Amino acid sequence: MTKTIIKAPFRADHVGSLLRPERLHQARKNYSDGNISEKELRDIQTEEIKRIVDKQIEIGLQAVTDGEFRRLWWHTDFLEELNGIEGYIPEKGYLFKGIETERYNIRNNGKISFPTDHSFVKDFIEFKQIVGERAVAKQTIPSPNQLFHKGTRNPEVYPDIQSYAEDIITTYRDAIQAFYEAGCRYLQLDDVYIAGLNVDELITFEEDLSRQELIDLSLYVVNSVLENKPDDLIVTTHLCRGNYRSTWAFEGSYAHIAPTLFANEKVDGFFLEYDDDRSGSFEPLAHIPNGGPQVVIGAITSKFGVLEDKEEIIKKIKDASQYIPLDQISLSPQCGFASTHQGNKLTEEDQWNKLRYIVELSKEIWG
């Protein structure tokens, strides 16, 4: 059978999460209060997913997502279903700029592996049926490196980080194969951990390893996971600096990670945040091989509703093309619109205007 390779990431793409409508928030509350069944909640989620799939296609996106409408968090919902990982309520939430997040996290409590009944695979099958042949169904999951945050590994289960890494690699290989068999051909690994390796003070990472050792480990894990991926499966990664109620977790360029990760990570595309001054310059892009991964410039912010000046966005793309060929560049929001169920501080109309704007700009820039 001939394999068809999709040309993703697309000129106009998006990271994944979308604002949850009030109907979905209310359904979640009704379910938590015991007023509706799990099936009733799922039916409402499905109806809303159908609505936003139609909308994404209507505005011209070639890759569509389910908006992460069945999740509360962009990462914990997936990770806590892995064997050997559990969700829990810590004493404190994540510290973002001017705010502490809702308290919830994951931790290692046993040997890690991928369960054959992981709900995300079932959800993708249903999602792909909704999309049909109208667009490419894009699946987002947290990067395997999200499991390397300080305090996640249980030293009683994994006394050393290398054995921990090997089980994570096997787990994600199995996960990718499961999604592939379910029909997924466009998969994105969302990675706050790697982007965080750029910050000056590594406060949430393994204290007995240097920054470069952590970067090398991150590269080893992702490349090992992707070592034998099918040729017709596109895998990208989104390097995020935090996205919670329109706030952010840290700032800094990609300079520390670029010589290692940009130069050598075996993904098909990098979704990078370049929406404000926190992002730093485009110089790190010079480490991405010409003809290598597509570089998706997140020049449109998902945090606020005002549309950016068109000429400023075109200039950003032109500036980026000084370091990597224009044909190797795409455009997207810098992050999702709702990495957690609370969402960012803009309206759903703002969200669709932003995505439509990206489609229009991509046609003007690339034709």
mmCIF file of C-alpha atoms in Angstrom:
data_model
loop_
_atom_site.group_PDB
_atom_site.id
_atom_site.type_symbol
_atom_site.label_atom_id
_atom_site.label_comp_id
_atom_site.label_asym_id
_atom_site.label_seq_id
_atom_site.Cartn_x
_atom_site.Cartn_y
_atom_site.Cartn_z
ATOM 1 C CA MET A 1 0.000 0.000 0.000
ATOM 2 C CA THR A 2 1.336 3.465 -0.951
ATOM 3 C CA LYS A 3 1.855 5.812 1.971
ATOM 4 C CA THR A 4 0.696 9.402 1.590
ATOM 5 C CA ILE A 5 2.884 11.914 3.392
ATOM 6 C CA ILE A 6 0.946 14.995 4.467
ATOM 7 C CA LYS A 7 2.771 18.311 4.165
ATOM 8 C CA ALA A 8 2.382 19.411 7.761
ATOM 9 C CA PRO A 9 2.926 21.675 9.549
ATOM 10 C CA PHE A 10 0.818 23.828 7.256
ATOM 11 C CA ARG A 11 1.497 27.454 6.321
ATOM 12 C CA ALA A 12 -1.376 28.410 8.617
ATOM 13 C CA ASP A 13 -1.473 26.081 11.607
ATOM 14 C CA HIS A 14 -2.410 26.219 15.270
ATOM 15 C CA VAL A 15 -1.142 24.711 18.481
ATOM 16 C CA GLY A 16 -4.281 22.876 19.525
ATOM 17 C CA SER A 17 -6.385 23.972 22.480
ATOM 18 C CA LEU A 18 -9.463 26.148 22.036
ATOM 19 C CA LEU A 19 -11.602 28.103 24.487
ATOM 20 C CA ARG A 20 -14.176 25.929 26.227
ATOM 21 C CA PRO A 21 -17.693 27.278 25.633
ATOM 22 C CA GLU A 22 -19.911 28.042 28.616
ATOM 23 C CA ARG A 23 -22.046 25.013 27.774
ATOM 24 C CA LEU A 24 -19.017 22.786 28.340
ATOM 25 C CA HIS A 25 -18.099 24.497 31.618
ATOM 26 C CA GLN A 26 -21.665 24.016 32.850
ATOM 27 C CA ALA A 27 -21.708 20.379 31.787
ATOM 28 C CA ARG A 28 -18.474 19.769 33.725
ATOM 29 C CA LYS A 29 -20.018 21.361 36.816
ATOM 30 C CA ASN A 30 -23.238 19.379 36.423
ATOM 31 C CA TYR A 31 -21.236 16.177 36.147
ATOM 32 C CA SER A 32 -19.124 17.033 39.223
ATOM 33 C CA ASP A 33 -22.294 17.824 41.163
ATOM 34 C CA GLY A 34 -23.838 14.495 40.139
ATOM 35 C CA ASN A 35 -26.603 16.086 38.068
ATOM 36 C CA ILE A 36 -25.676 14.432 34.765
ATOM 37 C CA SER A 37 -24.066 11.108 33.873
ATOM 38 C CA GLU A 38 -20.624 10.563 32.354
ATOM 39 C CA LYS A 39 -22.328 9.627 29.079
ATOM 40 C CA GLU A 40 -24.325 12.852 29.080
ATOM 41 C CA LEU A 41 -21.128 14.836 29.666
ATOM 42 C CA ARG A 42 -19.385 12.989 26.850
ATOM 43 C CA ASP A 43 -22.310 13.579 24.472
ATOM 44 C CA ILE A 44 -22.133 17.319 25.122
ATOM 45 C CA GLN A 45 -18.365 17.274 24.582
ATOM 46 C CA THR A 46 -18.852 15.451 21.289
ATOM 47 C CA GLU A 47 -21.450 17.955 20.094
ATOM 48 C CA GLU A 48 -19.133 20.848 20.912
ATOM 49 C CA ILE A 49 -16.186 19.140 19.219
ATOM 50 C CA LYS A 50 -18.270 18.724 16.064
ATOM 51 C CA ARG A 51 -19.096 22.429 16.185
ATOM 52 C CA ILE A 52 -15.490 23.596 16.495
ATOM 53 C CA VAL A 53 -14.256 21.160 13.849
ATOM 54 C CA ASP A 54 -16.756 22.676 11.420
ATOM 55 C CA LYS A 55 -15.623 26.158 12.410
ATOM 56 C CA GLN A 56 -11.919 25.401 11.933
ATOM 57 C CA ILE A 57 -12.612 24.015 8.476
ATOM 58 C CA GLU A 58 -14.849 26.981 7.635
ATOM 59 C CA ILE A 59 -12.092 29.520 8.344
ATOM 60 C CA GLY A 60 -9.633 27.616 6.171
ATOM 61 C CA LEU A 61 -7.412 25.588 8.498
ATOM 62 C CA GLN A 62 -6.041 22.422 6.926
ATOM 63 C CA ALA A 63 -5.267 20.779 10.283
ATOM 64 C CA VAL A 64 -7.958 20.733 12.950
ATOM 65 C CA THR A 65 -8.005 19.623 16.581
ATOM 66 C CA ASP A 66 -10.658 18.661 19.088
ATOM 67 C CA GLY A 67 -9.759 21.797 21.046
ATOM 68 C CA GLU A 68 -8.727 19.492 23.927
ATOM 69 C CA PHE A 69 -12.400 19.684 24.957
ATOM 70 C CA ARG A 70 -12.324 16.383 26.849
ATOM 71 C CA ARG A 71 -9.400 17.560 29.018
ATOM 72 C CA LEU A 72 -9.030 19.802 32.039
ATOM 73 C CA TRP A 73 -5.280 20.306 31.572
ATOM 74 C CA TRP A 74 -3.133 20.088 28.457
ATOM 75 C CA HIS A 75 -0.809 17.530 30.066
ATOM 76 C CA THR A 76 -2.055 15.908 33.273
ATOM 77 C CA ASP A 77 -5.122 14.227 31.745
ATOM 78 C CA PHE A 78 -2.895 12.247 29.385
ATOM 79 C CA LEU A 79 -0.041 11.568 31.801
ATOM 80 C CA GLU A 80 -2.100 10.388 34.751
ATOM 81 C CA GLU A 81 -3.553 7.587 32.633
ATOM 82 C CA LEU A 82 -0.107 6.086 32.074
ATOM 83 C CA ASN A 83 0.692 3.059 34.191
ATOM 84 C CA GLY A 84 2.983 4.195 36.997
ATOM 85 C CA ILE A 85 1.714 7.792 37.058
ATOM 86 C CA GLU A 86 -0.981 9.273 39.273
ATOM 87 C CA GLY A 87 -2.625 12.666 39.619
ATOM 88 C CA TYR A 88 -2.647 14.415 42.981
ATOM 89 C CA ILE A 89 -3.277 17.786 44.611
ATOM 90 C CA PRO A 90 0.012 19.387 45.752
ATOM 91 C CA GLU A 91 0.390 22.040 48.432
ATOM 92 C CA LYS A 92 0.954 24.722 45.796
ATOM 93 C CA GLY A 93 0.145 25.272 42.138
ATOM 94 C CA TYR A 94 2.572 26.351 39.439
ATOM 95 C CA LEU A 95 3.871 29.891 39.827
ATOM 96 C CA PHE A 96 3.066 32.041 36.808
ATOM 97 C CA LYS A 97 3.542 35.773 36.302
ATOM 98 C CA GLY A 98 1.414 37.344 39.041
ATOM 99 C CA ILE A 99 -0.655 34.224 39.706
ATOM 100 C CA GLU A 100 -0.563 30.730 41.187
ATOM 101 C CA THR A 101 -2.354 28.110 39.125
ATOM 102 C CA GLU A 102 -5.049 25.748 40.299
ATOM 103 C CA ARG A 103 -3.379 23.013 42.334
ATOM 104 C CA TYR A 104 -3.022 19.779 40.401
ATOM 105 C CA ASN A 105 -0.029 17.726 39.268
ATOM 106 C CA ILE A 106 1.212 14.223 38.496
ATOM 107 C CA ARG A 107 3.835 11.971 40.089
ATOM 108 C CA ASN A 108 5.452 8.605 39.560
ATOM 109 C CA ASN A 109 4.109 5.783 41.736
ATOM 110 C CA GLY A 110 5.215 2.648 39.872
ATOM 111 C CA LYS A 111 6.848 1.276 36.748
ATOM 112 C CA ILE A 112 5.799 3.363 33.756
ATOM 113 C CA SER A 113 4.146 1.886 30.659
ATOM 114 C CA PHE A 114 1.406 2.702 28.159
ATOM 115 C CA PRO A 115 -2.001 1.138 28.891
ATOM 116 C CA THR A 116 -3.780 -0.484 25.962
ATOM 117 C CA ASP A 117 -7.041 1.159 27.044
ATOM 118 C CA HIS A 118 -5.772 4.748 27.241
ATOM 119 C CA SER A 119 -8.822 6.972 26.669
ATOM 120 C CA PHE A 120 -6.974 9.378 24.361
ATOM 121 C CA VAL A 121 -6.698 6.699 21.683
ATOM 122 C CA LYS A 122 -10.434 6.021 21.773
ATOM 123 C CA ASP A 123 -11.079 9.764 21.743
ATOM 124 C CA PHE A 124 -8.874 10.208 18.679
ATOM 125 C CA ILE A 125 -10.719 7.481 16.757
ATOM 126 C CA GLU A 126 -14.025 9.282 17.367
ATOM 127 C CA PHE A 127 -12.469 12.648 16.559
ATOM 128 C CA LYS A 128 -11.037 11.405 13.267
ATOM 129 C CA GLN A 129 -14.474 10.105 12.300
ATOM 130 C CA ILE A 130 -15.907 13.566 12.953
ATOM 131 C CA VAL A 131 -13.258 15.196 10.750
ATOM 132 C CA GLY A 132 -13.500 12.620 7.994
ATOM 133 C CA GLU A 133 -11.677 13.581 4.790
ATOM 134 C CA ARG A 134 -12.401 17.294 5.210
ATOM 135 C CA ALA A 135 -9.095 18.122 6.943
ATOM 136 C CA VAL A 136 -6.156 16.546 8.757
ATOM 137 C CA ALA A 137 -7.013 15.435 12.290
ATOM 138 C CA LYS A 138 -4.188 16.652 14.521
ATOM 139 C CA GLN A 139 -3.548 15.021 17.912
ATOM 140 C CA THR A 140 -1.691 16.815 20.712
ATOM 141 C CA ILE A 141 -0.109 15.128 23.734
ATOM 142 C CA PRO A 142 2.458 16.253 26.312
ATOM 143 C CA SER A 143 6.084 15.533 25.477
ATOM 144 C CA PRO A 144 7.775 12.620 27.270
ATOM 145 C CA ASN A 145 10.105 15.230 28.754
ATOM 146 C CA GLN A 146 7.254 16.571 30.881
ATOM 147 C CA LEU A 147 7.948 13.592 33.155
ATOM 148 C CA PHE A 148 11.396 14.944 34.038
ATOM 149 C CA HIS A 149 10.261 17.877 36.134
ATOM 150 C CA LYS A 150 11.807 17.849 39.585
ATOM 151 C CA GLY A 151 9.746 15.844 42.045
ATOM 152 C CA THR A 152 7.971 13.672 39.453
ATOM 153 C CA ARG A 153 10.300 10.644 39.512
ATOM 154 C CA ASN A 154 9.922 8.386 42.550
ATOM 155 C CA PRO A 155 13.471 7.352 43.593
ATOM 156 C CA GLU A 156 12.094 4.273 45.342
ATOM 157 C CA VAL A 157 10.728 3.061 42.006
ATOM 158 C CA TYR A 158 13.527 4.448 39.829
ATOM 159 C CA PRO A 159 16.749 4.981 41.814
ATOM 160 C CA ASP A 160 18.509 6.382 38.741
ATOM 161 C CA ILE A 161 17.285 8.696 36.015
ATOM 162 C CA GLN A 162 18.539 6.521 33.140
ATOM 163 C CA SER A 163 16.257 3.557 33.923
ATOM 164 C CA TYR A 164 13.431 6.063 34.336
ATOM 165 C CA ALA A 165 14.214 7.524 30.916
ATOM 166 C CA GLU A 166 14.286 4.115 29.231
ATOM 167 C CA ASP A 167 10.808 3.207 30.498
ATOM 168 C CA ILE A 168 9.462 6.595 29.393
ATOM 169 C CA ILE A 169 10.921 6.018 25.928
ATOM 170 C CA THR A 170 9.259 2.605 25.650
ATOM 171 C CA THR A 171 5.976 4.048 26.923
ATOM 172 C CA TYR A 172 5.927 6.797 24.328
ATOM 173 C CA ARG A 173 6.944 4.486 21.511
ATOM 174 C CA ASP A 174 3.915 2.368 22.401
ATOM 175 C CA ALA A 175 1.729 5.465 22.617
ATOM 176 C CA ILE A 176 2.798 6.715 19.195
ATOM 177 C CA GLN A 177 2.187 3.305 17.666
ATOM 178 C CA ALA A 178 -1.289 3.182 19.233
ATOM 179 C CA PHE A 179 -2.193 6.582 17.793
ATOM 180 C CA TYR A 180 -0.785 5.585 14.410
ATOM 181 C CA GLU A 181 -2.873 2.410 14.342
ATOM 182 C CA ALA A 182 -5.895 4.554 15.251
ATOM 183 C CA GLY A 183 -5.289 6.577 12.078
ATOM 184 C CA CYS A 184 -3.273 9.517 13.400
ATOM 185 C CA ARG A 185 -0.859 11.028 10.866
ATOM 186 C CA TYR A 186 -0.170 14.376 12.552
ATOM 187 C CA LEU A 187 0.982 14.271 16.175
ATOM 188 C CA GLN A 188 2.313 17.107 18.318
ATOM 189 C CA LEU A 189 4.441 16.809 21.462
ATOM 190 C CA ASP A 190 3.861 19.803 23.753
ATOM 191 C CA ASP A 191 6.970 20.618 25.747
ATOM 192 C CA VAL A 192 7.202 23.256 28.475
ATOM 193 C CA TYR A 193 10.092 21.372 30.074
ATOM 194 C CA ILE A 194 12.531 21.868 27.180
ATOM 195 C CA ALA A 195 11.655 25.538 26.791
ATOM 196 C CA GLY A 196 12.249 25.894 30.531
ATOM 197 C CA LEU A 197 15.832 24.727 30.132
ATOM 198 C CA ASN A 198 16.559 28.211 28.785
ATOM 199 C CA VAL A 199 15.802 30.036 32.035
ATOM 200 C CA ASP A 200 18.756 31.283 34.055
ATOM 201 C CA GLU A 201 17.676 29.633 37.308
ATOM 202 C CA LEU A 202 16.769 25.963 36.833
ATOM 203 C CA ILE A 203 14.450 25.767 39.823
ATOM 204 C CA THR A 204 12.219 22.877 38.762
ATOM 205 C CA PHE A 205 14.739 20.439 37.336
ATOM 206 C CA GLU A 206 16.943 17.618 38.558
ATOM 207 C CA GLU A 207 19.453 19.339 40.803
ATOM 208 C CA ASP A 208 22.288 16.841 40.289
ATOM 209 C CA LEU A 209 22.541 17.391 36.508
ATOM 210 C CA SER A 210 23.911 20.408 34.653
ATOM 211 C CA ARG A 211 21.861 22.372 32.154
ATOM 212 C CA GLN A 212 23.687 20.764 29.223
ATOM 213 C CA GLU A 213 23.226 17.283 30.673
ATOM 214 C CA LEU A 214 19.493 17.959 30.964
ATOM 215 C CA ILE A 215 19.361 19.251 27.387
ATOM 216 C CA ASP A 216 21.255 16.187 26.164
ATOM 217 C CA LEU A 217 18.875 13.906 28.065
ATOM 218 C CA SER A 218 15.851 15.686 26.552
ATOM 219 C CA LEU A 219 17.248 15.217 23.055
ATOM 220 C CA TYR A 220 18.036 11.566 23.720
ATOM 221 C CA VAL A 221 14.521 10.851 24.999
ATOM 222 C CA VAL A 222 12.641 12.466 22.107
ATOM 223 C CA ASN A 223 14.933 11.080 19.406
ATOM 224 C CA SER A 224 14.770 7.602 20.933
ATOM 225 C CA VAL A 225 10.977 7.782 20.998
ATOM 226 C CA LEU A 226 10.922 8.781 17.327
ATOM 227 C CA GLU A 227 13.663 6.413 16.202
ATOM 228 C CA ASN A 228 11.389 3.992 14.357
ATOM 229 C CA LYS A 229 8.278 6.080 13.800
ATOM 230 C CA PRO A 230 6.368 5.394 10.560
ATOM 231 C CA ASP A 231 7.492 7.497 7.594
ATOM 232 C CA ASP A 232 3.987 8.841 6.998
ATOM 233 C CA LEU A 233 3.512 10.077 10.566
ATOM 234 C CA ILE A 234 4.300 13.775 10.999
ATOM 235 C CA VAL A 235 5.521 14.621 14.519
ATOM 236 C CA THR A 236 6.065 18.193 15.646
ATOM 237 C CA THR A 237 6.880 19.738 18.997
ATOM 238 C CA HIS A 238 5.635 22.940 20.618
ATOM 239 C CA LEU A 239 8.105 24.659 22.941
ATOM 240 C CA CYS A 240 5.970 26.632 25.387
ATOM 241 C CA ARG A 241 6.886 29.156 28.083
ATOM 242 C CA GLY A 242 3.647 28.630 29.994
ATOM 243 C CA ASN A 243 0.054 29.561 29.188
ATOM 244 C CA TYR A 244 -2.485 29.987 31.992
ATOM 245 C CA ARG A 245 -5.285 32.568 32.038
ATOM 246 C CA SER A 246 -3.273 34.814 29.714
ATOM 247 C CA THR A 247 -0.198 34.705 31.942
ATOM 248 C CA TRP A 248 3.189 33.049 31.443
ATOM 249 C CA ALA A 249 5.643 31.047 33.538
ATOM 250 C CA PHE A 250 9.057 32.210 32.336
ATOM 251 C CA GLU A 251 10.876 34.189 29.677
ATOM 252 C CA GLY A 252 14.044 33.987 27.635
ATOM 253 C CA SER A 253 15.214 33.114 24.154
ATOM 254 C CA TYR A 254 15.854 29.617 22.809
ATOM 255 C CA ALA A 255 19.606 30.258 22.790
ATOM 256 C CA HIS A 256 20.625 27.652 25.394
ATOM 257 C CA ILE A 257 18.790 24.748 23.772
ATOM 258 C CA ALA A 258 19.207 25.681 20.104
ATOM 259 C CA PRO A 259 22.724 24.297 19.428
ATOM 260 C CA THR A 260 21.640 20.875 20.674
ATOM 261 C CA LEU A 261 17.887 20.543 20.173
ATOM 262 C CA PHE A 262 17.238 22.742 17.146
ATOM 263 C CA ALA A 263 20.211 21.207 15.386
ATOM 264 C CA ASN A 264 19.483 17.562 16.160
ATOM 265 C CA GLU A 265 15.915 16.840 17.308
ATOM 266 C CA LYS A 266 14.290 14.492 14.788
ATOM 267 C CA VAL A 267 10.895 16.161 14.611
ATOM 268 C CA ASP A 268 9.173 17.396 11.462
ATOM 269 C CA GLY A 269 8.475 20.837 12.874
ATOM 270 C CA PHE A 270 9.037 23.224 15.768
ATOM 271 C CA PHE A 271 6.168 25.380 17.019
ATOM 272 C CA LEU A 272 7.960 28.327 18.631
ATOM 273 C CA GLU A 273 6.701 31.273 20.656
ATOM 274 C CA TYR A 274 7.530 34.661 19.164
ATOM 275 C CA ASP A 275 4.597 36.831 20.181
ATOM 276 C CA ASP A 276 6.308 39.388 22.436
ATOM 277 C CA ASP A 277 9.622 40.646 23.799
ATOM 278 C CA ARG A 278 9.941 37.651 26.144
ATOM 279 C CA SER A 279 10.760 35.504 23.134
ATOM 280 C CA GLY A 280 14.201 36.881 22.343
ATOM 281 C CA SER A 281 15.657 37.117 18.855
ATOM 282 C CA PHE A 282 15.376 34.815 15.862
ATOM 283 C CA GLU A 283 19.115 34.055 15.913
ATOM 284 C CA PRO A 284 18.676 30.584 17.486
ATOM 285 C CA LEU A 285 16.830 29.530 14.310
ATOM 286 C CA ALA A 286 20.183 29.438 12.545
ATOM 287 C CA HIS A 287 20.822 26.099 14.252
ATOM 288 C CA ILE A 288 17.878 24.436 12.486
ATOM 289 C CA PRO A 289 19.168 22.648 9.371
ATOM 290 C CA ASN A 290 18.131 24.096 6.011
ATOM 291 C CA GLY A 291 15.650 21.662 4.513
ATOM 292 C CA GLY A 292 15.060 20.175 7.962
ATOM 293 C CA PRO A 293 12.126 20.691 10.327
ATOM 294 C CA GLN A 294 9.482 23.270 9.471
ATOM 295 C CA VAL A 295 9.633 26.305 11.778
ATOM 296 C CA VAL A 296 6.197 27.501 12.861
ATOM 297 C CA ILE A 297 6.546 31.073 14.080
ATOM 298 C CA GLY A 298 4.024 31.765 16.843
ATOM 299 C CA ALA A 299 3.826 35.473 16.078
ATOM 300 C CA ILE A 300 0.118 35.867 16.901
ATOM 301 C CA THR A 301 -0.640 35.871 20.614
ATOM 302 C CA SER A 302 -3.369 33.621 21.978
ATOM 303 C CA LYS A 303 -3.405 35.513 25.273
ATOM 304 C CA PHE A 304 -5.318 38.624 24.188
ATOM 305 C CA GLY A 305 -7.967 39.404 21.612
ATOM 306 C CA VAL A 306 -6.598 42.447 19.783
ATOM 307 C CA LEU A 307 -5.352 41.587 16.300
ATOM 308 C CA GLU A 308 -1.699 42.308 15.656
ATOM 309 C CA ASP A 309 -0.617 44.805 13.021
ATOM 310 C CA LYS A 310 -0.281 43.035 9.687
ATOM 311 C CA GLU A 311 2.950 44.746 8.698
ATOM 312 C CA GLU A 312 4.555 43.849 12.035
ATOM 313 C CA ILE A 313 3.736 40.170 11.516
ATOM 314 C CA ILE A 314 5.050 40.218 7.957
ATOM 315 C CA LYS A 315 8.222 41.867 9.248
ATOM 316 C CA LYS A 316 8.648 39.143 11.882
ATOM 317 C CA ILE A 317 8.432 36.456 9.229
ATOM 318 C CA LYS A 318 10.909 38.385 7.068
ATOM 319 C CA ASP A 319 13.286 38.722 10.045
ATOM 320 C CA ALA A 320 13.030 34.999 10.768
ATOM 321 C CA SER A 321 13.835 34.254 7.111
ATOM 322 C CA GLN A 322 17.283 35.766 7.619
ATOM 323 C CA TYR A 323 18.157 32.614 9.563
ATOM 324 C CA ILE A 324 16.080 29.962 7.833
ATOM 325 C CA PRO A 325 14.545 29.851 4.334
ATOM 326 C CA LEU A 326 11.099 31.431 3.981
ATOM 327 C CA ASP A 327 9.809 28.217 2.433
ATOM 328 C CA GLN A 328 10.674 26.441 5.699
ATOM 329 C CA ILE A 329 8.554 28.810 7.811
ATOM 330 C CA SER A 330 4.880 28.666 8.814
ATOM 331 C CA LEU A 331 2.627 30.864 10.981
ATOM 332 C CA SER A 332 0.535 30.087 14.066
ATOM 333 C CA PRO A 333 -0.543 31.464 17.448
ATOM 334 C CA GLN A 334 2.252 31.271 20.025
ATOM 335 C CA CYS A 335 0.237 28.747 22.070
ATOM 336 C CA GLY A 336 -3.217 27.288 22.457
ATOM 337 C CA PHE A 337 -6.142 29.448 23.549
ATOM 338 C CA ALA A 338 -6.936 27.287 26.569
ATOM 339 C CA SER A 339 -4.085 25.124 27.820
ATOM 340 C CA THR A 340 -6.271 24.548 30.879
ATOM 341 C CA HIS A 341 -10.034 24.463 31.192
ATOM 342 C CA GLN A 342 -10.112 28.083 32.419
ATOM 343 C CA GLY A 343 -8.845 29.460 29.120
ATOM 344 C CA ASN A 344 -7.202 32.750 28.234
ATOM 345 C CA LYS A 345 -8.770 36.191 28.597
ATOM 346 C CA LEU A 346 -10.356 36.683 25.214
ATOM 347 C CA THR A 347 -13.683 35.785 23.644
ATOM 348 C CA GLU A 348 -14.457 32.909 21.329
ATOM 349 C CA GLU A 349 -15.072 35.451 18.574
ATOM 350 C CA ASP A 350 -11.569 36.849 19.232
ATOM 351 C CA GLN A 351 -10.180 33.332 18.953
ATOM 352 C CA TRP A 352 -11.769 32.657 15.562
ATOM 353 C CA ASN A 353 -10.700 36.101 14.315
ATOM 354 C CA LYS A 354 -7.099 35.284 15.278
ATOM 355 C CA LEU A 355 -7.135 31.941 13.457
ATOM 356 C CA ARG A 356 -8.839 33.426 10.400
ATOM 357 C CA TYR A 357 -6.225 36.197 10.407
ATOM 358 C CA ILE A 358 -3.440 33.607 10.374
ATOM 359 C CA VAL A 359 -4.988 31.898 7.341
ATOM 360 C CA GLU A 360 -5.287 35.250 5.527
ATOM 361 C CA LEU A 361 -1.748 36.311 6.398
ATOM 362 C CA SER A 362 -0.278 32.987 5.285
ATOM 363 C CA LYS A 363 -1.869 33.409 1.856
ATOM 364 C CA GLU A 364 -0.460 36.918 1.574
ATOM 365 C CA ILE A 365 3.033 35.870 2.653
ATOM 366 C CA TRP A 366 3.381 32.585 0.786
ATOM 367 C CA GLY A 367 0.668 32.768 -1.864
#
